[in-house]
XYZ file of C-alpha atoms in Angstrom:
741
model
C 93.106 178.840 49.103
C 91.813 180.461 45.808
C 95.030 181.847 45.177
C 96.278 178.123 45.385
C 93.929 177.489 42.852
C 94.464 180.331 40.243
C 98.293 179.761 40.237
C 97.322 175.897 39.338
C 95.136 176.808 36.764
C 97.419 179.317 34.968
C 100.183 176.472 35.046
C 97.425 174.161 33.430
C 96.255 176.540 31.242
C 100.191 177.411 30.275
C 100.652 174.188 29.124
C 98.026 174.044 26.988
C 98.847 177.219 25.176
C 102.173 176.476 25.010
C 104.014 176.485 21.509
C 106.036 173.064 20.803
C 107.238 170.589 18.275
C 107.116 166.971 18.846
C 107.680 163.790 17.095
C 110.451 160.915 17.535
C 114.020 160.321 16.885
C 114.785 156.581 15.164
C 117.681 155.154 13.721
C 118.600 153.853 9.948
C 116.389 150.549 10.716
C 113.826 152.370 12.426
C 114.271 151.554 16.265
C 113.696 154.278 18.830
C 116.706 156.287 19.981
C 116.386 157.392 24.050
C 118.650 159.998 25.527
C 118.777 161.660 22.071
C 119.322 165.428 22.585
C 117.088 168.169 21.388
C 118.387 171.442 21.428
C 116.699 174.766 20.344
C 119.837 176.605 19.602
C 117.182 179.939 18.933
C 115.941 180.078 22.369
C 118.072 177.829 24.270
C 115.574 175.146 24.901
C 116.182 171.563 25.369
C 114.803 168.119 25.764
C 115.515 164.155 25.569
C 113.877 161.165 23.761
C 112.231 158.966 26.297
C 112.265 154.825 26.107
C 110.484 155.081 22.957
C 112.240 157.579 20.992
C 109.378 159.984 21.463
C 110.205 164.046 22.940
C 108.604 167.281 22.719
C 110.061 170.202 22.588
C 108.486 173.550 24.397
C 108.972 177.172 23.562
C 109.816 176.657 19.738
C 109.038 178.828 16.387
C 108.911 179.367 13.000
C 112.469 180.026 11.843
C 114.261 178.293 15.307
C 117.124 176.288 14.816
C 116.905 172.768 16.482
C 119.649 170.245 16.363
C 119.253 166.533 16.764
C 122.046 164.864 18.315
C 122.781 161.391 20.088
C 126.358 159.897 20.989
C 127.353 157.392 18.228
C 125.118 159.238 15.850
C 125.710 162.447 12.816
C 124.105 165.670 14.306
C 121.360 166.889 12.806
C 119.977 170.423 12.307
C 116.636 171.675 11.378
C 114.671 175.223 10.379
C 111.690 175.020 12.174
C 108.779 175.421 9.848
C 104.693 176.019 10.532
C 104.011 172.798 9.341
C 106.844 170.930 11.915
C 104.391 172.720 14.332
C 101.149 170.878 13.620
C 102.687 167.578 12.782
C 104.950 164.964 14.533
C 108.535 164.591 13.298
C 110.149 161.353 12.799
C 113.764 162.236 12.760
C 116.393 159.534 11.236
C 119.623 159.997 12.650
C 122.624 157.978 10.919
C 125.307 156.057 12.841
C 128.867 157.454 13.232
C 131.734 157.060 15.226
C 131.647 158.394 18.878
C 132.971 162.337 18.546
C 133.137 165.385 20.489
C 130.840 167.079 17.444
C 127.562 165.077 18.954
C 127.994 166.884 22.256
C 125.777 169.860 23.128
C 126.192 171.767 26.404
C 122.496 172.173 27.219
C 121.521 174.001 30.236
C 121.585 170.954 32.601
C 123.530 169.237 35.823
C 124.275 166.674 34.635
C 126.792 167.920 31.514
C 129.572 166.355 32.118
C 128.006 163.339 32.783
C 127.408 163.120 29.176
C 130.369 164.548 28.014
C 132.512 162.171 30.102
C 130.168 159.710 28.494
C 132.017 159.507 25.312
C 135.514 158.586 27.487
C 133.128 155.605 27.897
C 131.966 155.142 24.438
C 135.850 155.450 23.214
C 137.216 153.372 25.929
C 134.681 150.753 27.472
C 134.987 149.507 30.754
C 137.400 146.178 31.133
C 136.003 144.831 34.379
C 133.556 145.690 36.925
C 136.879 146.790 39.523
C 136.781 149.753 36.385
C 133.206 150.829 36.387
C 133.862 153.455 38.571
C 136.908 155.094 37.627
C 135.044 156.255 34.671
C 133.826 159.257 36.999
C 136.362 161.959 37.230
C 138.778 161.992 40.159
C 137.287 158.696 41.612
C 139.795 156.709 42.804
C 138.926 152.815 43.919
C 141.550 150.307 45.749
C 140.872 146.765 46.267
C 142.342 144.822 49.961
C 140.747 141.837 50.798
C 141.135 139.134 47.769
C 138.745 140.745 45.000
C 135.857 139.818 46.352
C 134.789 142.215 48.452
C 133.757 146.061 47.318
C 136.186 148.334 46.629
C 137.486 151.343 49.277
C 136.293 154.183 47.479
C 138.162 157.858 47.318
C 136.326 160.914 46.019
C 136.389 164.875 46.735
C 138.763 164.367 49.688
C 136.339 161.744 51.194
C 138.228 158.077 52.326
C 134.606 156.641 51.193
C 135.513 153.695 52.792
C 132.689 151.002 50.575
C 130.243 153.878 49.849
C 129.436 155.700 53.005
C 129.046 158.589 50.707
C 128.693 157.892 47.431
C 125.135 156.865 46.326
C 125.784 153.714 43.514
C 122.501 152.924 41.761
C 122.205 150.243 38.505
C 119.302 150.531 36.257
C 117.754 152.923 39.141
C 118.014 149.956 41.420
C 120.239 150.895 44.838
C 123.552 149.519 45.493
C 124.654 150.669 48.921
C 123.566 148.567 51.850
C 122.422 150.616 54.918
C 123.606 148.738 58.137
C 125.722 146.351 56.589
C 127.995 143.690 58.356
C 131.273 145.039 57.323
C 130.484 149.063 56.648
C 127.963 151.478 56.458
C 126.694 152.047 53.014
C 128.925 149.340 51.891
C 128.266 149.120 47.495
C 129.293 145.651 45.961
C 129.071 145.995 41.953
C 130.804 142.854 41.104
C 127.624 141.661 40.244
C 127.485 144.048 37.340
C 128.631 142.441 33.723
C 130.979 145.359 32.199
C 129.387 144.655 28.293
C 126.027 145.022 29.707
C 126.585 148.595 30.819
C 125.567 151.603 28.106
C 126.895 154.702 29.957
C 127.908 155.680 33.059
C 125.697 158.884 34.790
C 127.052 160.539 38.013
C 126.803 163.821 39.674
C 129.145 165.325 42.382
C 127.669 166.634 45.562
C 124.699 166.886 47.440
C 122.342 168.474 44.593
C 120.031 166.330 43.088
C 116.720 166.020 44.602
C 115.969 161.865 43.117
C 119.221 160.955 45.475
C 118.346 160.644 48.912
C 121.000 158.521 51.373
C 124.603 158.325 51.243
C 124.127 161.430 47.966
C 126.657 163.863 50.054
C 130.274 163.471 47.875
C 128.151 162.585 44.410
C 126.281 159.719 43.290
C 126.744 156.877 40.419
C 124.219 155.892 38.212
C 124.935 152.736 35.636
C 122.344 152.297 33.052
C 122.509 148.712 31.315
C 121.358 147.977 27.889
C 117.818 147.508 26.362
C 118.880 145.601 23.652
C 121.982 144.486 22.240
C 123.173 144.896 18.489
C 124.971 141.573 17.851
C 125.269 138.342 20.352
C 128.598 138.536 21.762
C 131.414 135.510 22.892
C 134.671 136.633 24.314
C 137.267 134.453 26.205
C 140.051 135.768 28.211
C 143.449 134.129 29.791
C 146.230 135.945 31.747
C 148.932 135.654 33.973
C 148.091 134.202 37.773
C 145.683 131.632 36.611
C 143.314 134.369 35.345
C 140.510 133.053 33.550
C 137.694 134.988 31.873
C 134.294 133.692 29.818
C 131.596 136.305 28.666
C 128.862 135.759 26.612
C 125.952 137.915 25.509
C 123.121 136.409 23.279
C 119.684 138.576 21.271
C 117.224 135.915 22.331
C 114.441 137.295 21.058
C 114.029 140.766 18.728
C 110.797 141.578 16.847
C 109.184 145.144 16.192
C 107.870 145.478 20.167
C 110.200 142.955 22.237
C 113.106 142.330 22.460
C 115.241 139.917 25.172
C 118.699 139.132 25.461
C 120.982 136.860 28.335
C 124.550 137.182 29.326
C 126.572 135.763 31.238
C 130.025 135.689 32.750
C 132.638 133.554 34.641
C 135.729 134.826 36.296
C 138.501 132.800 38.266
C 141.866 134.336 39.122
C 144.867 133.538 41.708
C 146.182 136.797 42.006
C 149.627 137.746 42.348
C 149.932 136.311 45.987
C 152.033 133.715 47.127
C 148.648 132.231 48.499
C 146.330 131.907 46.064
C 143.176 134.036 46.112
C 141.465 130.933 44.652
C 138.821 133.659 43.313
C 135.852 132.880 41.008
C 132.783 134.698 40.280
C 129.546 133.623 38.284
C 127.636 136.624 36.502
C 124.075 135.810 34.994
C 121.379 138.293 33.761
C 118.684 138.554 31.494
C 116.660 141.728 30.465
C 113.454 141.687 28.516
C 111.477 144.985 26.744
C 108.274 145.808 25.745
C 107.927 149.073 23.770
C 104.997 150.755 21.917
C 105.889 153.422 20.246
C 104.907 156.932 22.007
C 102.957 155.195 24.303
C 104.834 152.846 27.021
C 107.605 150.994 27.507
C 108.418 147.711 30.268
C 111.875 146.007 31.709
C 112.417 143.330 33.437
C 115.492 142.711 34.930
C 116.554 139.215 36.823
C 120.290 139.029 38.107
C 122.249 136.483 39.701
C 125.925 136.578 41.027
C 127.897 134.589 43.582
C 131.771 134.758 44.654
C 134.092 132.937 46.669
C 137.605 133.757 47.418
C 140.855 133.396 49.916
C 142.549 136.484 50.761
C 146.280 137.337 52.275
C 144.700 140.639 53.564
C 146.516 143.927 55.029
C 150.354 143.250 55.964
C 152.364 145.387 58.030
C 155.500 147.053 56.557
C 157.739 146.068 59.334
C 156.789 142.507 58.241
C 158.245 143.154 54.582
C 161.162 145.858 55.835
C 162.253 142.659 58.258
C 161.913 139.972 55.323
C 159.717 137.752 57.443
C 157.441 137.671 54.098
C 157.544 139.435 51.052
C 155.254 142.039 49.597
C 152.553 139.525 48.113
C 153.125 137.297 51.441
C 150.478 137.077 54.351
C 150.498 136.885 57.841
C 147.202 135.426 58.166
C 146.172 133.716 54.594
C 143.092 132.185 56.173
C 141.032 135.312 55.590
C 138.693 135.355 52.625
C 134.739 135.098 52.167
C 131.615 134.617 50.086
C 128.509 136.467 48.521
C 125.352 136.486 46.487
C 122.852 138.622 45.547
C 119.802 138.026 43.235
C 117.856 140.898 41.983
C 114.493 141.278 40.071
C 113.445 144.773 38.606
C 110.983 146.350 36.912
C 111.013 149.475 35.243
C 108.023 150.871 33.305
C 107.642 154.344 31.668
C 104.336 155.584 30.253
C 103.627 158.387 27.715
C 101.188 160.358 29.178
C 100.954 162.680 26.110
C 101.644 166.826 25.555
C 105.133 166.112 27.410
C 104.278 164.320 30.421
C 105.547 160.948 31.467
C 105.230 158.205 34.313
C 108.151 156.471 35.684
C 107.805 153.443 37.890
C 111.029 151.235 39.293
C 110.480 148.764 41.930
C 112.868 145.662 43.030
C 113.360 142.602 45.264
C 117.000 141.322 46.067
C 118.321 139.038 48.528
C 121.538 139.312 49.452
C 124.257 137.378 51.600
C 127.425 138.132 52.816
C 130.476 136.429 54.923
C 134.097 137.758 55.463
C 136.720 136.837 57.166
C 139.300 139.066 58.274
C 142.490 139.549 60.311
C 143.559 143.574 60.534
C 145.511 143.175 64.070
C 147.002 139.366 64.005
C 147.422 138.599 68.230
C 146.762 141.979 69.297
C 143.899 141.186 71.215
C 144.272 137.339 71.159
C 147.946 136.514 71.166
C 146.922 132.889 71.130
C 144.107 131.995 68.287
C 144.943 135.486 66.773
C 142.037 138.132 65.960
C 140.652 136.863 63.052
C 136.854 138.197 62.715
C 133.975 137.237 60.722
C 131.335 139.319 59.696
C 127.933 137.653 58.308
C 124.457 138.946 57.175
C 121.493 137.695 55.289
C 119.350 140.641 54.305
C 116.193 140.891 51.735
C 115.942 144.440 50.695
C 112.330 145.660 48.525
C 111.420 149.090 47.222
C 109.628 151.216 44.465
C 109.927 154.375 42.818
C 107.318 156.374 40.733
C 108.304 159.850 39.356
C 105.671 161.858 37.355
C 107.582 164.156 34.674
C 106.304 167.267 32.569
C 108.654 168.753 30.076
C 106.675 171.080 28.399
C 104.463 173.311 30.903
C 104.583 177.150 30.724
C 104.364 179.739 33.157
C 103.834 183.767 31.859
C 106.697 184.012 29.511
C 109.017 181.870 31.109
C 109.924 178.022 30.234
C 108.862 175.856 32.945
C 109.280 171.987 33.706
C 108.553 169.719 36.872
C 108.932 166.704 38.372
C 107.478 165.025 41.729
C 108.257 161.723 42.839
C 107.315 159.161 45.813
C 109.547 155.889 46.671
C 110.342 153.658 49.926
C 112.908 151.229 50.713
C 113.054 148.534 53.095
C 115.885 146.262 54.337
C 115.464 143.239 56.806
C 118.779 142.004 58.054
C 118.973 138.699 59.624
C 121.592 137.341 61.905
C 123.842 140.695 61.511
C 126.912 139.655 63.413
C 130.518 140.208 64.139
C 132.127 136.985 65.737
C 135.908 135.997 66.852
C 137.075 133.236 64.824
C 139.950 130.358 64.495
C 140.901 129.668 60.722
C 137.388 129.939 59.642
C 136.365 127.079 60.888
C 136.018 127.552 64.842
C 133.765 130.169 66.368
C 135.530 131.521 70.294
C 132.821 134.272 70.446
C 130.363 136.314 69.128
C 131.117 140.307 69.483
C 127.557 141.518 67.982
C 124.492 139.988 67.218
C 120.898 140.810 65.773
C 118.277 141.297 63.426
C 117.997 144.813 61.810
C 114.850 146.281 60.144
C 115.267 149.875 58.188
C 112.453 151.607 56.717
C 113.127 154.708 54.268
C 110.172 156.560 52.862
C 111.055 160.135 50.623
C 109.056 162.274 48.786
C 110.468 164.911 46.283
C 109.996 167.558 43.880
C 111.876 169.538 41.406
C 110.987 172.696 38.794
C 113.203 174.184 36.044
C 112.164 177.836 35.383
C 114.141 179.193 32.051
C 114.575 182.741 31.703
C 116.749 183.787 28.338
C 120.143 182.378 28.999
C 119.488 181.994 32.359
C 118.144 178.411 34.003
C 116.761 177.883 37.404
C 116.401 174.599 39.073
C 114.873 174.703 42.568
C 114.367 171.105 44.579
C 113.173 169.951 47.890
C 113.304 166.312 49.079
C 111.604 164.608 52.478
C 113.213 161.488 54.047
C 111.338 159.438 56.770
C 113.507 156.635 58.270
C 112.886 154.009 60.573
C 115.572 151.740 62.696
C 114.954 149.014 64.406
C 117.021 146.495 65.826
C 117.005 143.141 68.155
C 119.862 142.474 70.092
C 120.475 138.431 69.799
C 122.824 138.467 72.205
C 121.303 140.099 75.434
C 119.434 136.967 77.373
C 115.802 138.637 77.310
C 113.956 140.259 74.000
C 115.821 143.398 73.679
C 113.909 145.433 70.386
C 115.155 149.327 70.397
C 113.448 151.796 67.481
C 114.263 155.033 66.504
C 112.582 157.392 63.714
C 113.639 160.457 62.191
C 113.154 163.016 59.209
C 115.607 164.418 56.599
C 114.556 168.200 55.052
C 116.876 168.376 51.864
C 116.808 171.553 49.806
C 118.492 172.129 46.388
C 119.082 175.159 44.527
C 121.129 175.175 41.289
C 121.391 178.135 38.595
C 122.613 177.617 35.052
C 123.625 180.345 32.396
C 124.518 179.107 29.371
C 125.367 181.845 26.939
C 125.783 179.821 24.060
C 125.256 176.070 22.930
C 129.265 175.702 23.905
C 129.017 177.505 26.695
C 128.095 176.922 31.026
C 128.759 178.662 33.663
C 126.581 177.052 36.685
C 126.398 177.396 40.309
C 124.638 174.408 42.315
C 124.116 174.372 46.036
C 122.017 171.989 48.744
C 121.677 169.805 51.719
C 122.379 165.766 51.701
C 122.892 163.357 54.672
C 124.342 159.773 54.775
C 122.908 157.409 57.645
C 123.912 155.760 59.885
C 123.930 152.085 60.961
C 120.577 151.036 63.130
C 123.079 149.768 65.588
C 124.732 153.380 66.156
C 121.400 154.962 65.943
C 119.611 152.983 68.808
C 122.892 152.712 71.279
C 123.044 156.205 70.575
C 119.173 156.971 71.327
C 118.551 158.680 68.183
C 121.451 161.346 68.362
C 123.149 162.588 65.101
C 120.689 160.332 63.036
C 121.208 161.602 59.742
C 124.098 163.717 59.460
C 124.142 166.523 57.164
C 126.310 167.935 54.278
C 126.125 171.247 52.878
C 127.550 171.740 49.319
C 128.244 174.576 46.599
C 130.030 174.209 43.894
C 130.626 176.978 41.176
C 132.133 176.103 37.360
C 132.013 176.059 34.045
C 132.157 174.092 31.075
C 133.364 175.278 27.407
C 133.545 174.533 24.134
C 135.944 176.365 22.146
C 136.155 174.353 19.411
C 133.922 171.373 18.079
C 137.027 169.266 19.030
C 137.901 170.446 22.653
C 135.976 170.518 25.382
C 137.378 171.856 29.025
C 135.827 172.011 32.311
C 136.574 173.625 35.741
C 134.809 173.803 39.622
C 135.588 175.291 42.809
C 133.342 173.468 45.550
C 132.456 173.301 49.236
C 131.030 170.913 51.161
C 130.408 170.897 55.079
C 129.570 167.638 57.281
C 127.869 168.351 60.489
C 128.668 164.788 61.746
C 130.985 162.027 60.011
C 129.973 159.476 62.706
C 129.922 156.080 62.006
C 129.818 152.214 62.887
C 133.154 150.312 62.741
C 132.252 147.100 61.433
C 135.954 145.758 61.743
C 135.696 146.786 65.446
C 131.884 146.963 67.026
C 132.356 150.073 67.864
C 130.859 153.519 66.868
C 133.449 156.412 66.091
C 132.462 159.725 65.604
C 135.222 161.816 64.009
C 133.045 165.380 64.372
C 132.588 168.367 62.185
C 134.761 168.394 58.787
C 135.419 171.500 56.247
C 136.419 170.194 52.791
C 137.276 172.633 49.948
C 138.508 171.567 46.474
C 139.413 172.544 42.544
C 138.430 170.473 39.761
C 139.430 170.656 36.392
C 139.513 168.356 32.985
C 139.531 168.416 29.198
C 139.148 166.235 26.506
C 140.263 166.442 23.036
C 139.560 164.462 19.760
C 141.515 166.439 16.880
C 140.970 163.598 14.874
C 138.008 160.605 14.646
C 140.906 158.237 15.744
C 142.095 160.258 18.415
C 140.892 160.559 21.471
C 142.792 162.306 24.570
C 141.481 163.099 28.283
C 142.385 164.107 31.659
C 141.257 165.445 35.074
C 142.941 166.500 38.238
C 141.244 167.268 41.433
C 142.741 169.044 44.436
C 140.964 169.324 48.088
C 141.544 170.658 51.244
C 139.983 168.817 53.965
C 140.075 169.145 57.313
C 137.972 168.725 60.914
C 136.635 171.720 61.940
C 136.581 170.439 65.654
C 140.239 169.763 66.141
C 143.451 171.929 67.101
C 145.523 172.739 64.666
C 148.177 169.819 63.333
C 145.605 166.970 64.710
C 142.844 168.042 62.152
C 143.555 165.945 59.028
C 140.947 163.340 57.857
C 142.939 160.103 57.846
C 143.486 158.840 53.986
C 141.321 161.801 52.768
C 143.693 162.036 49.097
C 144.233 165.793 48.544
C 145.787 165.558 44.771
C 144.545 162.782 42.277
C 144.813 162.613 38.347
C 143.858 160.738 35.555
C 144.030 160.051 32.501
C 144.603 158.657 29.102
C 144.616 158.409 24.928
C 142.305 156.501 22.627
C 143.393 155.512 19.498
C 141.814 153.578 16.614
C 138.403 152.542 15.202
C 136.036 149.974 14.729
C 138.088 147.843 12.418
C 141.758 147.340 12.449
C 144.333 148.238 14.910
C 143.070 150.209 18.297
C 144.498 150.590 21.758
C 144.337 152.798 25.080
C 146.728 153.998 27.601
C 145.068 155.014 30.469
C 146.700 155.966 34.186
C 146.061 157.839 37.269
C 148.088 159.194 40.227
C 147.280 159.568 44.403
C 149.362 161.945 46.172
C 150.905 160.707 49.364
C 148.296 161.665 51.984
C 147.977 161.542 56.071
C 146.991 157.756 57.072
C 146.172 159.516 60.998
C 145.046 163.043 62.712
C 148.417 164.391 63.072
C 149.730 163.254 59.690
C 152.551 161.693 61.565
C 152.331 158.446 59.723
C 151.607 158.956 55.666
C 150.086 157.145 53.183
C 152.317 156.782 50.108
C 150.831 158.087 46.798
C 151.452 155.952 43.491
C 151.406 156.747 39.453
C 149.887 153.219 37.623
C 149.404 153.184 34.147
C 147.353 150.522 32.406
C 147.350 149.808 28.206
C 145.221 147.788 25.952
C 145.824 146.652 22.227
C 143.466 145.590 19.390
C 142.976 144.200 16.423
C 139.742 144.318 14.773
C 138.420 142.308 11.452
C 135.187 141.695 10.309
C 133.248 140.520 13.731
C 136.567 138.899 15.209
C 138.871 141.262 17.822
C 142.372 139.996 19.208
C 143.014 142.290 22.167
C 146.210 142.116 24.734
C 145.260 144.048 28.251
C 148.190 145.152 30.442
C 147.666 146.613 33.868
C 150.457 148.564 35.101
C 152.896 148.631 32.420
C 155.490 149.478 34.138
C 155.446 147.170 36.783
C 155.530 150.043 39.365
C 155.492 148.810 43.102
C 152.316 150.554 44.828
C 149.857 150.281 47.257
C 146.518 149.744 46.753
C 144.897 150.621 49.619
C 147.050 151.583 52.979
C 145.758 151.939 56.383
C 147.700 153.286 60.262
C 146.597 150.199 62.360
C 148.062 148.920 65.680
C 148.904 145.281 65.570
C 150.895 142.922 66.885
C 152.830 139.783 65.267
C 153.191 136.491 67.028
C 156.039 136.632 69.883
C 156.422 140.615 69.357
C 156.551 141.927 73.024
C 154.762 145.256 71.630
C 152.040 146.183 69.475
C 153.596 148.961 66.470
C 151.048 151.427 64.711
C 152.188 151.932 61.338
C 150.948 151.478 57.604
C 149.135 148.132 56.821
C 148.640 147.784 53.284
C 147.772 145.486 50.185
C 149.849 145.432 47.207
C 148.784 146.789 43.899
C 148.740 144.642 40.883
C 151.926 143.931 39.345
C 153.004 144.093 35.421
C 149.711 141.685 34.350
C 149.142 140.470 30.977
C 145.781 139.326 29.321
C 144.937 138.029 25.978
C 141.523 138.550 24.871
C 139.491 137.014 21.995
C 135.779 138.542 21.021
C 133.109 137.405 18.065
C 130.128 138.915 17.513
C 127.773 137.610 15.654
């Protein structure tokens, strides 16, 4: 015990004795700048400003050279003098155009995310569907009328709707555990694109603050805390598309500000049976800040959506001329969903580089989806339409303590620790056989779910010379409760499980323009509660074991290159298939891949980017030739070019490519790849912007989502297994007018 107390004493004494420089960063109006980077070129130490613009940079000496940088502001350099170590600094950054010059490759595991932030700032997302495409190597596809969450592909995973990617908005989880349609279901349509500040992400299971579903990676969307200007926008285009969006400043004074944002989106889509899609989003955000002390953010949002869908169609029906590519076998598919969120974020500056950050949320969600994947395979009279429904209440909280100015002997030292919980109460989670979205023919599954996940994590950062070591550990506890309402008796079953997830990352930064990293860690995704209780706790939290070896270099100020070799092993890809109400294990799997990327800005008004990803993925328990993972992509590529500035003409071209991939375990059925390009053209004058958006510029005939499905059409004597697909959008033109004030 005395050795433990002595160690604690050394830590706190080191914290007190550490020499540091502190202060705040503000813009030209005096407003604090959050998440600005402070980098000591001499020692390699780094820090970031908090929500009130405050920072502490430890292990700083006289004559050290310090960089102060933030995207959208000119980088400032300062040589430290004795007075800087004694008195807090106030650094004013001048606004400038977004540039790769403003990126410093500090020794952080999320360095690539900060670089890709330039992509977001130079070419903002135009729709909620496009948000996730900002993550290099992430591909999405829609296959149910626009209102259903997108199918996600990343690192050789067909993630379905989120099983292996943890997604958050402002710290609030988006993934739905034990969802009626699929485990980890993540619907981002409640996010208004213009409210996004940046897209933070990480690949692999290497982040202690990320828990469930963080196997292939995580994505965290950060919302704007305030608006520079109010904005109104209207959009109209082909297929009956109309969009109206507004963001209004409603309060702006010295310590507080607030804004409201809303969106109405309507479209019929290119399908022969109109989608009749409509979506309404409303968001309000209030911020109260005391510089150098604390910050409070209150966010309230509501989203509702309804739609009809043509669903996935069999290739043979198109080949035989029974329907066109945009036709339907069952056009009574569709659904409705809504989500209401209340989120509180609070950060407290405890002084001397210490802070306490708390997030709490409450969310009410409902979901109703009608689908027909097999047509008349099971019921040759009424058809195979299914209904999936749930009514959910989520609540959770997380608190993280951070110390950025500790020291341990001659070694720089930072640490953090956090605790939190999430509770999901899901009523009437059901799978039913229906007819024409009206008649209930048979209940296939029906029950109530209660799921609790409490967790704790801790991590540290040790810096010695040009090396940074980041050990971390996470502990998760789960309790699963299910009441089967189809049982004649009260059938309630429960299971519990604990997951232990260690991580260790190493970064070597010989210069501010070079980073070499080795990441290792264990993550997991939970299984559906119905799977857990049905299998008496077997394979509740299958683990994922990952290793990344890579580099990011900036050979010149206007060029950034990255490359990563990685591998990931999963104990079990074992999920609940909501469409069929069955358990479908696929055993242990292995993935290995190579990722490369480049960003180049030869001129202030010209920005180019590209990412390519190759993955080999196999089941390790199946025989050769039978070990393919259905729909797992082996090669994807995306890139684009952005031109222009804030006034006059500007625009951009973006493209994405996905290779052919196996649709079943023996690769006898192949999902066809595609290449699609989109373009935007804008003209800005004063506070007005007039724009054109073209999706699928070359009118490519492509399949957005594809599945190997066994189905039978009406009056067919036999069933067939083949590709069933949702056609991708054809040439799609929209016009847009935006005014700021």
